[in-house]
Structure formats: C-alpha cells, structure tokens
CSV table of C-alpha atoms and ligand atoms in Angstrom, one decimal:
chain,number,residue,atom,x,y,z
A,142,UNK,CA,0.0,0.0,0.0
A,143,UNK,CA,2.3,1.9,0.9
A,144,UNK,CA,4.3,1.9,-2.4
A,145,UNK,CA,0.8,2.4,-4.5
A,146,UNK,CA,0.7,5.7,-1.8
A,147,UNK,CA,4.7,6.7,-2.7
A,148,UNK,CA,4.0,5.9,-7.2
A,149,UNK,CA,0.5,7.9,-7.0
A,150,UNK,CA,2.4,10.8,-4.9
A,151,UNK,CA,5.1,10.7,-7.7
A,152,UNK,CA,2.6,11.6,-10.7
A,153,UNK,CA,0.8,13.9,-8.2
A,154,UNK,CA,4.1,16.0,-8.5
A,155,UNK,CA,5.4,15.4,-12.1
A,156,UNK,CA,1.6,16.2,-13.1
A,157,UNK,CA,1.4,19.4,-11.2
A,158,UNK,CA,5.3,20.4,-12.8
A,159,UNK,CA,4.3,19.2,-16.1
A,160,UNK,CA,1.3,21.5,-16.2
A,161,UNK,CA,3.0,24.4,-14.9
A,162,UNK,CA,6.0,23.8,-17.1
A,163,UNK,CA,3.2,24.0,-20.1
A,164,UNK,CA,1.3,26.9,-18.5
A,165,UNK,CA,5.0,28.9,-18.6
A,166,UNK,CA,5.6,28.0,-22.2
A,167,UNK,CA,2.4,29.1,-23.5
A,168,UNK,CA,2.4,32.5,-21.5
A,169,UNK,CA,6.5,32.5,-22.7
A,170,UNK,CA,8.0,36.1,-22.2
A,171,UNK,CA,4.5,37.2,-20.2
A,172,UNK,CA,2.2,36.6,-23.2
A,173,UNK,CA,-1.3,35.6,-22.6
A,174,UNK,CA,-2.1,32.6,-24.7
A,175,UNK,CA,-3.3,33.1,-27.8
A,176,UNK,CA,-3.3,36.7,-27.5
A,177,UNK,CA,-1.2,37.9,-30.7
A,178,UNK,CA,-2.1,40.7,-32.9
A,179,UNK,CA,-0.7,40.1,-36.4
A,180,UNK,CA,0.5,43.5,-38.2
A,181,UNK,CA,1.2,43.6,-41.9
A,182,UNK,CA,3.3,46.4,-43.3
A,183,UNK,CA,5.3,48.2,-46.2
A,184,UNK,CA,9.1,46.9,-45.6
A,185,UNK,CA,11.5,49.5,-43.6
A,186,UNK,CA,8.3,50.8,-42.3
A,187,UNK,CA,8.6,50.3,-38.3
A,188,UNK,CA,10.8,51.3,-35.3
A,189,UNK,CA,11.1,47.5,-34.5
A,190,UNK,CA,11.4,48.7,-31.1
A,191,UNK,CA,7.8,50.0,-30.9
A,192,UNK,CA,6.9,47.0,-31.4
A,193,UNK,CA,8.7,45.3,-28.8
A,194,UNK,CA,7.4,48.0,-26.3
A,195,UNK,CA,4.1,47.4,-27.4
A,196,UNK,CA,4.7,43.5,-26.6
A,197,UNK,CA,5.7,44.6,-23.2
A,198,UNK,CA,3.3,46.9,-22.4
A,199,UNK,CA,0.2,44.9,-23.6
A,200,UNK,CA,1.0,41.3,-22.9
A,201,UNK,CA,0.8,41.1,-26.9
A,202,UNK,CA,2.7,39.0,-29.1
A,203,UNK,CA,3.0,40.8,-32.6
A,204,UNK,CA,3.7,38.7,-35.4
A,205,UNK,CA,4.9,41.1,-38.0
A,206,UNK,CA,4.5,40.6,-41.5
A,207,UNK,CA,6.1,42.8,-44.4
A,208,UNK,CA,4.9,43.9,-48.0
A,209,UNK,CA,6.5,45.6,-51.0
A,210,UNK,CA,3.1,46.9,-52.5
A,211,UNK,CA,-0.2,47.7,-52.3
A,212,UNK,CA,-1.3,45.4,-54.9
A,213,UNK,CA,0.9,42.4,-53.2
A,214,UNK,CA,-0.7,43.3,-50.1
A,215,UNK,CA,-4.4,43.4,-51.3
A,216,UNK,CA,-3.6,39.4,-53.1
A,217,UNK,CA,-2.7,38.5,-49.6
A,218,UNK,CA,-5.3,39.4,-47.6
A,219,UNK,CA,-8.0,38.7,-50.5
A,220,UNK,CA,-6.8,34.7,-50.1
A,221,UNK,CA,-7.1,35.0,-46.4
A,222,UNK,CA,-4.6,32.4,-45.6
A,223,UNK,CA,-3.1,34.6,-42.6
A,224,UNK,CA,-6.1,36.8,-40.6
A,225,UNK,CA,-4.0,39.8,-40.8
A,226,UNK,CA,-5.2,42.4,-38.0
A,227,UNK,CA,-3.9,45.5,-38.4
A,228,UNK,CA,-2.9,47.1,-42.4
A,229,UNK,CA,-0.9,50.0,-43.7
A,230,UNK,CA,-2.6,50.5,-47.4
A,231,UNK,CA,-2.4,53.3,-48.8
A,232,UNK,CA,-5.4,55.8,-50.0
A,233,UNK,CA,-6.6,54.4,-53.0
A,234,UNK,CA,-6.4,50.8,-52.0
A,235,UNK,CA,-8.2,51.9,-49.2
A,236,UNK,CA,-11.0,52.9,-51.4
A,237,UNK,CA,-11.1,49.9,-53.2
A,238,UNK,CA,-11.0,47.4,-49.8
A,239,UNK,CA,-13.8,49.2,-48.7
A,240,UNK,CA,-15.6,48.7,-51.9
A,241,UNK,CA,-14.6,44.5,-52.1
A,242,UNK,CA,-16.0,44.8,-48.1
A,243,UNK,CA,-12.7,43.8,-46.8
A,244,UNK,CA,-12.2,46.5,-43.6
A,245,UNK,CA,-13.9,46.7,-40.4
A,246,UNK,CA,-15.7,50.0,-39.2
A,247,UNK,CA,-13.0,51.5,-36.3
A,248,UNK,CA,-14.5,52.5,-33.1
A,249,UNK,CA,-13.0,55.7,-32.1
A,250,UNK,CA,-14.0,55.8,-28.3
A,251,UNK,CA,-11.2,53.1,-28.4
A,252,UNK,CA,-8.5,55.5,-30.5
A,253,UNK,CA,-8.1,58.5,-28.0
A,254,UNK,CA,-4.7,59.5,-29.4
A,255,UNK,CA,-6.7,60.2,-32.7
A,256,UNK,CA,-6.9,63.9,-31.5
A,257,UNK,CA,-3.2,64.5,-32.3
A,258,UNK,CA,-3.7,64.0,-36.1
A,259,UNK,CA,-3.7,67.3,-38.1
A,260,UNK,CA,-7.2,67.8,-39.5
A,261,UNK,CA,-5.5,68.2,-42.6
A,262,UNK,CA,-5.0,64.3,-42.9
A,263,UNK,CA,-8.2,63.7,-41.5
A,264,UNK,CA,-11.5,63.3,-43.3
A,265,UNK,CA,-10.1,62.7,-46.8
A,266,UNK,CA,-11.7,62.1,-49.8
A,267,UNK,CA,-10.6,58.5,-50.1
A,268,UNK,CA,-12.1,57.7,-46.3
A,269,UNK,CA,-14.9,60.2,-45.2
A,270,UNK,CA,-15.1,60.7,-41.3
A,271,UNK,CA,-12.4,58.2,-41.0
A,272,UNK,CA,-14.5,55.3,-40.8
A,273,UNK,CA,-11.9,53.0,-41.8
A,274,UNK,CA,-8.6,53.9,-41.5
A,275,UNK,CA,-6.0,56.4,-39.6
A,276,UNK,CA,-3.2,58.2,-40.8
A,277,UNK,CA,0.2,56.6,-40.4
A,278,UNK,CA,2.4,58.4,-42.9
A,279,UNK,CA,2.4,60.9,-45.9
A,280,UNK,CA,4.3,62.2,-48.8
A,281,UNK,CA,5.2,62.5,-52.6
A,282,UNK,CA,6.3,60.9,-55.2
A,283,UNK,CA,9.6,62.3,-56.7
A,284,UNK,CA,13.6,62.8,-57.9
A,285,UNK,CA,16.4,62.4,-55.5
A,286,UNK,CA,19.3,63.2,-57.2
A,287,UNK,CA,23.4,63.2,-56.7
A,288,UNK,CA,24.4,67.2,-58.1
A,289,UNK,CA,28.0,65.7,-58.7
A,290,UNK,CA,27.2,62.9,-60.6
A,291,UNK,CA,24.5,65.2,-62.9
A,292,UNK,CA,27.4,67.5,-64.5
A,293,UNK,CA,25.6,70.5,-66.2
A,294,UNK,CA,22.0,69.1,-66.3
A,295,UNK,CA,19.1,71.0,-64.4
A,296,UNK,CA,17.1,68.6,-62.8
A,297,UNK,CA,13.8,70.1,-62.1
A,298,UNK,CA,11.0,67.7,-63.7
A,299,UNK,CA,10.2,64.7,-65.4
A,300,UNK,CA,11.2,64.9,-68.7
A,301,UNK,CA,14.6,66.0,-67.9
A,302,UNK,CA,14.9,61.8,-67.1
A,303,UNK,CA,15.1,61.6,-71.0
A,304,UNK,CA,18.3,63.3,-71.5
A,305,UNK,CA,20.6,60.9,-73.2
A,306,UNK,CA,23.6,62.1,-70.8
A,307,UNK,CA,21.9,60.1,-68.0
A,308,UNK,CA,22.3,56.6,-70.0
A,309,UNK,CA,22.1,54.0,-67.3
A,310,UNK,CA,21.7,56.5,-64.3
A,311,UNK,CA,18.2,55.7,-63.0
A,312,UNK,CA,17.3,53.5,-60.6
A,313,UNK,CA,13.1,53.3,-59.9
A,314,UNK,CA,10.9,52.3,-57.6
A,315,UNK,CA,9.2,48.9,-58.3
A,316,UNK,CA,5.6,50.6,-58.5
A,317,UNK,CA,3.0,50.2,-61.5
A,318,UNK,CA,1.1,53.4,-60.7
A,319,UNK,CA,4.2,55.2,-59.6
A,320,UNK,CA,6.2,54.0,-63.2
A,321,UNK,CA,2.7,54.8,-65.6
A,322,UNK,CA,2.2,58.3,-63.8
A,323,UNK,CA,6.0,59.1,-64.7
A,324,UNK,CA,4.7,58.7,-68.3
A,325,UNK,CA,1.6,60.1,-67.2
A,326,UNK,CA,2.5,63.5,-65.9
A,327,UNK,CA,5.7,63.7,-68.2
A,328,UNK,CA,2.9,64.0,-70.7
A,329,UNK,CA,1.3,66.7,-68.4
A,330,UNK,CA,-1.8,64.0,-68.3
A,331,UNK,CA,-3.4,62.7,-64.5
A,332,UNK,CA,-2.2,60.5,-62.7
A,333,UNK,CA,-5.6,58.8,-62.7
A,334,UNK,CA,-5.9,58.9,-66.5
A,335,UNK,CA,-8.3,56.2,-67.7
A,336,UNK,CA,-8.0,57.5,-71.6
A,337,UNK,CA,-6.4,53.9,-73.8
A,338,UNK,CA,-5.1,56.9,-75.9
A,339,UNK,CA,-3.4,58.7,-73.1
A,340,UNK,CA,-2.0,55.2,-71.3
A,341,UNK,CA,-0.8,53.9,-74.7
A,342,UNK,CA,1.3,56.9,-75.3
A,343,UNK,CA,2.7,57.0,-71.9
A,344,UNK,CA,3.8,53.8,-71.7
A,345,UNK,CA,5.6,54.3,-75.0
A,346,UNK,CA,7.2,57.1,-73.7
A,347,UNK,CA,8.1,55.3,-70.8
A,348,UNK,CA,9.7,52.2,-73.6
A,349,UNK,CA,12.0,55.4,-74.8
A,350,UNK,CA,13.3,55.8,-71.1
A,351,UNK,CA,15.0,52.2,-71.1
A,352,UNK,CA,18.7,53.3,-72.1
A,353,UNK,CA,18.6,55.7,-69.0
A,354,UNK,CA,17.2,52.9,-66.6
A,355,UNK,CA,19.7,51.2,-64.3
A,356,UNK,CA,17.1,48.9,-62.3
A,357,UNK,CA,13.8,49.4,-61.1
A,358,UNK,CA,14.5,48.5,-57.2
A,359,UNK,CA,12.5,47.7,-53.5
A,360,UNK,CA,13.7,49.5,-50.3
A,361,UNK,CA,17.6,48.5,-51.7
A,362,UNK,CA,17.3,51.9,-54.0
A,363,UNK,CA,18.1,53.7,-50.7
A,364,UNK,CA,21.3,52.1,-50.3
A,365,UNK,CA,22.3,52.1,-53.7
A,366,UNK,CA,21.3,56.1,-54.0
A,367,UNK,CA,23.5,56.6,-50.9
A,368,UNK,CA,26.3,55.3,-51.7
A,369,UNK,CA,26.3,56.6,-55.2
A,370,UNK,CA,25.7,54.0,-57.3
A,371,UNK,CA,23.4,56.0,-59.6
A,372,UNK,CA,22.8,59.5,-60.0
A,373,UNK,CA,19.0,59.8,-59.9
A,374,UNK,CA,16.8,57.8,-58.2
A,375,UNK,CA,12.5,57.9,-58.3
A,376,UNK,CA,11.0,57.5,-55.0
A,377,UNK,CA,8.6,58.0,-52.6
A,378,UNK,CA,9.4,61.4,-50.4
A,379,UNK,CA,10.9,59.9,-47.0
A,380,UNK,CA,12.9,57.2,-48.8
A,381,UNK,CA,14.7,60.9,-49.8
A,382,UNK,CA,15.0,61.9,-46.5
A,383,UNK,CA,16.4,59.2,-45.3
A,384,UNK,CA,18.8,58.5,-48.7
A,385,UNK,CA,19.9,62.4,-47.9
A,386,UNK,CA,20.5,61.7,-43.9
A,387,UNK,CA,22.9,58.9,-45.1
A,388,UNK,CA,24.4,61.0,-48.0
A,389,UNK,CA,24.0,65.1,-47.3
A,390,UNK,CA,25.6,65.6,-50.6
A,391,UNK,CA,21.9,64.1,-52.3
A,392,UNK,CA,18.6,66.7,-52.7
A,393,UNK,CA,15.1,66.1,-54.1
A,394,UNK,CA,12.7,67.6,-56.4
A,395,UNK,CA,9.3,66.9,-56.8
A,396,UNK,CA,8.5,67.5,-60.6
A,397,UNK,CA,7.3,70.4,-61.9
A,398,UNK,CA,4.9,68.5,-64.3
A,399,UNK,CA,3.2,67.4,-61.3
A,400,UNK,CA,3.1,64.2,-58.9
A,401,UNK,CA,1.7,62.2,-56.8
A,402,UNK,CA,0.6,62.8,-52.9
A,403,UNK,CA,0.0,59.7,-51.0
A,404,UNK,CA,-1.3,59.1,-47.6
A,405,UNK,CA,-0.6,55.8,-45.8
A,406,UNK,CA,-3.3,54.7,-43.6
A,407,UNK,CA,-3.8,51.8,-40.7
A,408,UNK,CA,-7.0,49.8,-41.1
A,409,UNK,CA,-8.4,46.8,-39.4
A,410,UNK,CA,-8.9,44.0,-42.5
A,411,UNK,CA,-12.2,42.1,-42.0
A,412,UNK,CA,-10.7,38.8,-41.5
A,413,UNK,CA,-9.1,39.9,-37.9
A,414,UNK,CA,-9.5,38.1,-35.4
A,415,UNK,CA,-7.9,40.4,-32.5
A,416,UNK,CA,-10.0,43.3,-33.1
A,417,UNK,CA,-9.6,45.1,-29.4
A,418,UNK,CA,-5.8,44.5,-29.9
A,419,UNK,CA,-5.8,46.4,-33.3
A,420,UNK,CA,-7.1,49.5,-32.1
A,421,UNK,CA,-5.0,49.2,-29.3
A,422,UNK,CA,-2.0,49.0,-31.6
A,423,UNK,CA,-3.2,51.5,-33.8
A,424,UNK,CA,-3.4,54.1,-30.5
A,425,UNK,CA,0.0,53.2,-29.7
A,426,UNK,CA,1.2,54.5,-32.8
A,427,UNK,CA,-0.8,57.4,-32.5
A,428,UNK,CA,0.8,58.3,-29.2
A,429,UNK,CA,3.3,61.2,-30.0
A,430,UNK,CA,5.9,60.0,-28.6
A,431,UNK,CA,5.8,57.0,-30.1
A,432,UNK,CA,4.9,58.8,-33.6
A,433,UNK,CA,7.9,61.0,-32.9
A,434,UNK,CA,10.2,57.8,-32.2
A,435,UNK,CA,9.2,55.7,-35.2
A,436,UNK,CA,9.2,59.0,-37.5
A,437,UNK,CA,13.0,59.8,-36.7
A,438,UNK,CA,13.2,56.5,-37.5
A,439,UNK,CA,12.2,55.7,-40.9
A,440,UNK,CA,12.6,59.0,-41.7
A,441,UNK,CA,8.8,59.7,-43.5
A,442,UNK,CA,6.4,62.7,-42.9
A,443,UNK,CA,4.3,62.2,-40.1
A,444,UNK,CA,0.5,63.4,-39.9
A,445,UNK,CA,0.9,63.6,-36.1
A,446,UNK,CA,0.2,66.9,-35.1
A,447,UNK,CA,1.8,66.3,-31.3
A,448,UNK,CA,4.5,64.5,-32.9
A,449,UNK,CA,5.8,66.8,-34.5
A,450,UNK,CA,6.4,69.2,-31.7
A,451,UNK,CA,8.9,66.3,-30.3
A,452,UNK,CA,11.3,66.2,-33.5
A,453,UNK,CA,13.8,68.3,-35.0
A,454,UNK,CA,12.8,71.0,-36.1
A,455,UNK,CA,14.8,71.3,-38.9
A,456,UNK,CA,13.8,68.3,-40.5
A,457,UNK,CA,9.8,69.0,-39.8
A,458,UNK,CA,10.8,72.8,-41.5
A,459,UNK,CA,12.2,71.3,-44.6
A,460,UNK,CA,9.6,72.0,-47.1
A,461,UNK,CA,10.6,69.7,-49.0
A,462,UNK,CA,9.2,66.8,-47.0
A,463,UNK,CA,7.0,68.7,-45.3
A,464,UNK,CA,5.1,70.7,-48.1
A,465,UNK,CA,2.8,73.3,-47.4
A,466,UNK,CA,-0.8,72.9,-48.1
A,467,UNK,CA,-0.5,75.3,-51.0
A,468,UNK,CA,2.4,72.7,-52.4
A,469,UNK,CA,0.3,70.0,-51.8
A,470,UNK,CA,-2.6,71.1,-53.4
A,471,UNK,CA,-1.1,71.0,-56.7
A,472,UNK,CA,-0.4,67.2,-56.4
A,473,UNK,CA,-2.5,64.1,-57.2
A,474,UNK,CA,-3.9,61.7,-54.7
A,475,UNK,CA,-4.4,58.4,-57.0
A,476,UNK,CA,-7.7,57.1,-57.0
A,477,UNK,CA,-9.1,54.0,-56.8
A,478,UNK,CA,-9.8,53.6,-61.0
A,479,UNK,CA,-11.7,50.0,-60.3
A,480,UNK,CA,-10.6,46.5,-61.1
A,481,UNK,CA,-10.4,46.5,-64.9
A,482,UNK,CA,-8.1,49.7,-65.1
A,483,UNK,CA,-6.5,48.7,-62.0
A,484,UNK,CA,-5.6,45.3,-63.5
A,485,UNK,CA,-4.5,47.6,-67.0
A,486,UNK,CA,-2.2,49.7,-65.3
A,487,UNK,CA,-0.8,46.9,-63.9
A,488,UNK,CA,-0.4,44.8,-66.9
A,489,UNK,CA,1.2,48.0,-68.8
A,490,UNK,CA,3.7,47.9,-66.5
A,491,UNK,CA,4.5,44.5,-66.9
A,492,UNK,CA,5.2,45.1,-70.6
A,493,UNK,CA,7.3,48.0,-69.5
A,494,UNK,CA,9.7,46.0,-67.4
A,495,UNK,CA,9.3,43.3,-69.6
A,496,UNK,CA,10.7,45.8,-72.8
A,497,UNK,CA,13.5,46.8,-70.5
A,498,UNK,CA,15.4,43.1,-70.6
B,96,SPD,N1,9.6,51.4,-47.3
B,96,SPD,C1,8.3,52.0,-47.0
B,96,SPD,C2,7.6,52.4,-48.2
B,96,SPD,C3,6.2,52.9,-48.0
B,96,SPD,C4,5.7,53.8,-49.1
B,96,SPD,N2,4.4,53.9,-49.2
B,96,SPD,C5,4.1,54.8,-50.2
B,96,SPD,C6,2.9,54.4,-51.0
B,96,SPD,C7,2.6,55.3,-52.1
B,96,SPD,N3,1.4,54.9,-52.8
C-alpha cells in the first residue's frame, strides 16, 4: 500500500510540474495565450522597437509581416490564408477594400490619441469621417538626385529623365502606378488617366526611357542612391530623407509637371480576429511619442500633429518633405480607378519591365 501511496504521490508531483511547465511555455516572455495581434506592413516601415514595447506593455505578441506593395498586399489578404489584424494600405487601396467589403468600421471611443492628427490628414476624400482607416504616414512621389554625378543638367521635372547624358543612371521604384504616372504627368496628363489613348502613349514614352534605366528597385534603392551607385533615383518622399540623412551631398525635387501625394493609412482588415488589440496597436502608434520615435526612424512625414512638436525642427521645416498645403494642393492623390483599369495599369507595367530586358 504503501508503495501504491509513494508511485501515486510521484505523478501527483510530475503532473502538477508538467502542467505548470506548459502553462510557462504558453504564456512565454508574459504573453497571454493566444493573445497575438498580427500586423502587416510596407518593408523598412517600423521602429522595431515600438513593437517590442508594445509587446511589453500589452501582454501582446506581434507577429509582424512585411509587403513591397499595395497590390501584393491586397492578393494577400483577399486569399485569407493569414487573418491579418492591423494594415498600412495606402489611399486608393483603401477605397477599393472598402468597396470588395474587406475593412472593419474603427470604433474611435477606443483611439483617443486620434486627437493629435492634423485635421489636414483627416477626413479625406478617399475615407470620409475616418471610418476605416488612420493616418500613419504621408508624402510624394519624386527625384532624388546626386548634383555631382549630374554635370551640367538642371534637374527640375520629369522629362529632364530623358536626357541621353543620364544613360544607365536611374534607378526606380518597383511601382505600377508610380512608373505609368511618370509617363503620365511627363505628358502633363493625370495620374488617374483612364484614356487607352493617353496610357498607350505614356507607356511608349516610358519604352524610350530604357537606355537611361539602371534597375527598377524595393527598399535596396536607398542604399544604392547613398552610396552613389546611380545618379538619380525615383522614390517615394521619405525614402529621400532618409537617402539624404545617409548622404548630405543628395537633394530632391518633386517635378514640376506634377506628382503624386499619398497618404498611408492603418485599417483593421475584416478577417481579424484580435480586433480590441488592433485599435490598441493602432493608438499606440498614435501616441506622440511613439509617432515621434518611429518618424525619426524611418525618416517619412508624419501626420501627427503632437509628434511633430517632439522632432527636429529642422527636419519637420524642410519644405521639401513637409510641403505646405498650398504645395500640396497642386499634387495628385491616386484614385481608386476599379478592377479593370487597375488590372490595365498593372499589366502595362508588366510590358514595360518586360521591354527593358
Ligand atoms: N519602405 C516603405 C515604403 C512605404 C511607401 N508607401 C508609399 C505608398 C505610395 N502609394
């Protein structure tokens, strides 16, 4: 009896440490079980320490996820294999989730630090009342360029690309809206121009620009324009900023033809499945200081109103990534053209990259 007593008293104890052993590993590091919150972002987008002090100061586990374009982004969260929680698309894919149904209405009581954003980004065209989505960062589309490396030539728009002395000197971003509106505007036609004619012409236009192209690149064109590898580079504003904080010897121009102005946004995809932790997230980032951080960061414009008090103020005076309203007004915000013209643009780039080899 007495060794039945001792053998039961021995799986009495390994039991109990076996189930707290378990228990530890499933709340590993202080998370909750099952209570992750799984982000999906542009690449080079995120202070990865935010996100660890998020972990810490929710009990959340992030699983982080990285994109390269809207378009890529959309494909991913239109097969649903991964319930992505929080989003960063920008305005006109936001338009066009909300018109598939793919977002979830935000609940502002739970977004408090919502009153920091400039009413400037608010309320936009592309999101009315902000319903769906809340400003994360802004900017343009335009030239950074290496003075040194351009000789005599006057960089001050898009056509100046086309000069032959720049044979094998650009280096592009890898996006179909951003590459068609180069032909677009270079044509002094908009950025959301649905005319065959029109598309046609700039995308042959855009076929006479190959002996100038170098690559057309991802978030490598930063490195590649710092350290001098070509002398032009087409990119989205803060990629600038931060190309020029590397290299102070680099400046940009925003075309005088015209360009684009984006607006990255946060939304909650309709598939998510932590929906109290994505507005949480989405208020941490909000949070000046937090804005402020992950701003100095990755070096884009921030719509944080707060924020900005916290930052340099030589960087947030610098007109050219912070453009005044009466700048900004001049620029395009791309719309959301609808599947067919979407899929068009997109297949017209194809063909252009496809020219180029
Ligand atoms: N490396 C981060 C890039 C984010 C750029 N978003 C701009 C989108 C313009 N449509």
């Amino acid at each position: 009896m007495r060794k039945l007593i001792q053998a039961f008293s021995v799986i009495v104890i390994v039991s109990v440490l076996l189930m707290f052993w378990v228990s530890k590993l499933n709340s590993s590091e202080g998370y909750t079980s099952g209570n992750t919150l799984t982000v999906f972002n542009w690449g080079d987008y995120i202070d990865e320490e935010l996100i660890d002090k998020f972990e810490e100061e929710t009990g959340i586990k992030v699983i982080y996820e990285t994109f390269d374009s809207n378009e890529s982004m959309l494909t991913k969260i239109q097969q649903g294999g991964t319930s992505y929680d929080v989003a960063v698309p920008s305005e006109y894919m936001i338009e066009k989730m909300k018109s598939e149904d793919l977002l979830l209405p935000l609940d502002h009581s739970k977004l408090p630090n919502l009153k920091h954003i400039d009413p400037r980004f608010l309320d936009l065209s592309f999101d009315p009342g902000n319903q769906y989505s809340i400003p994360y960062f802004w900017g343009t589309v335009g030239i950074v360029y290496n003075p040194e490396l351009l000789g005599d030539i006057e960089l001050k728009g898009w056509n100046d690309l086309w000069n032959p002395a720049l044979k094998n000197e650009i280096l592009m971003v890898d996006g179909a809206r951003e590459v068609i509106g180069i032909g677009l505007n270079s044509l002094h036609y908009s950025l959301n121009d649905t005319n065959n004619d029109h598309l046609l012409e700039a995308k042959a236009k855009l076929d006479t620009l190959t002996p100038n192209l170098k690559a057309i690149v991802g978030d490598e064109i930063k490195l590649l324009m710092a350290n001098e590898e070509a002398a032009i580079g087409v990119v989205w504003s803060g990629d600038a900023a931060d190309i020029m904080w590397e290299n102070d010897k680099l400046d940009y121009v925003v075309p005088e033809e015209g360009s684009n102005l984006w607006f990255d946004n946060m939304v909650i995809p309709k598939t998510a499945k932590n929906i109290e932790g994505a507005h949480q997230f989405i208020n941490f980032m909000l949070d000046p200081e937090n804005a402020a951080q992950n701003t100095d960061y990755v070096s884009y414009s921030t719509p944080n109103q707060a924020a900005l008090q916290l930052l340099d103020e030589e960087v947030v005076n610098d007109e050219r990534f912070y453009p005044p309203e009466e700048l900004t007004e001049k620029l395009e915000v791309y719309e959301d053209l609808g599947k067919e013209m979407l899929a068009y643009y997109n297949e017209l780039y194809l063909k252009f990259k496809m020219h180029r080899n």
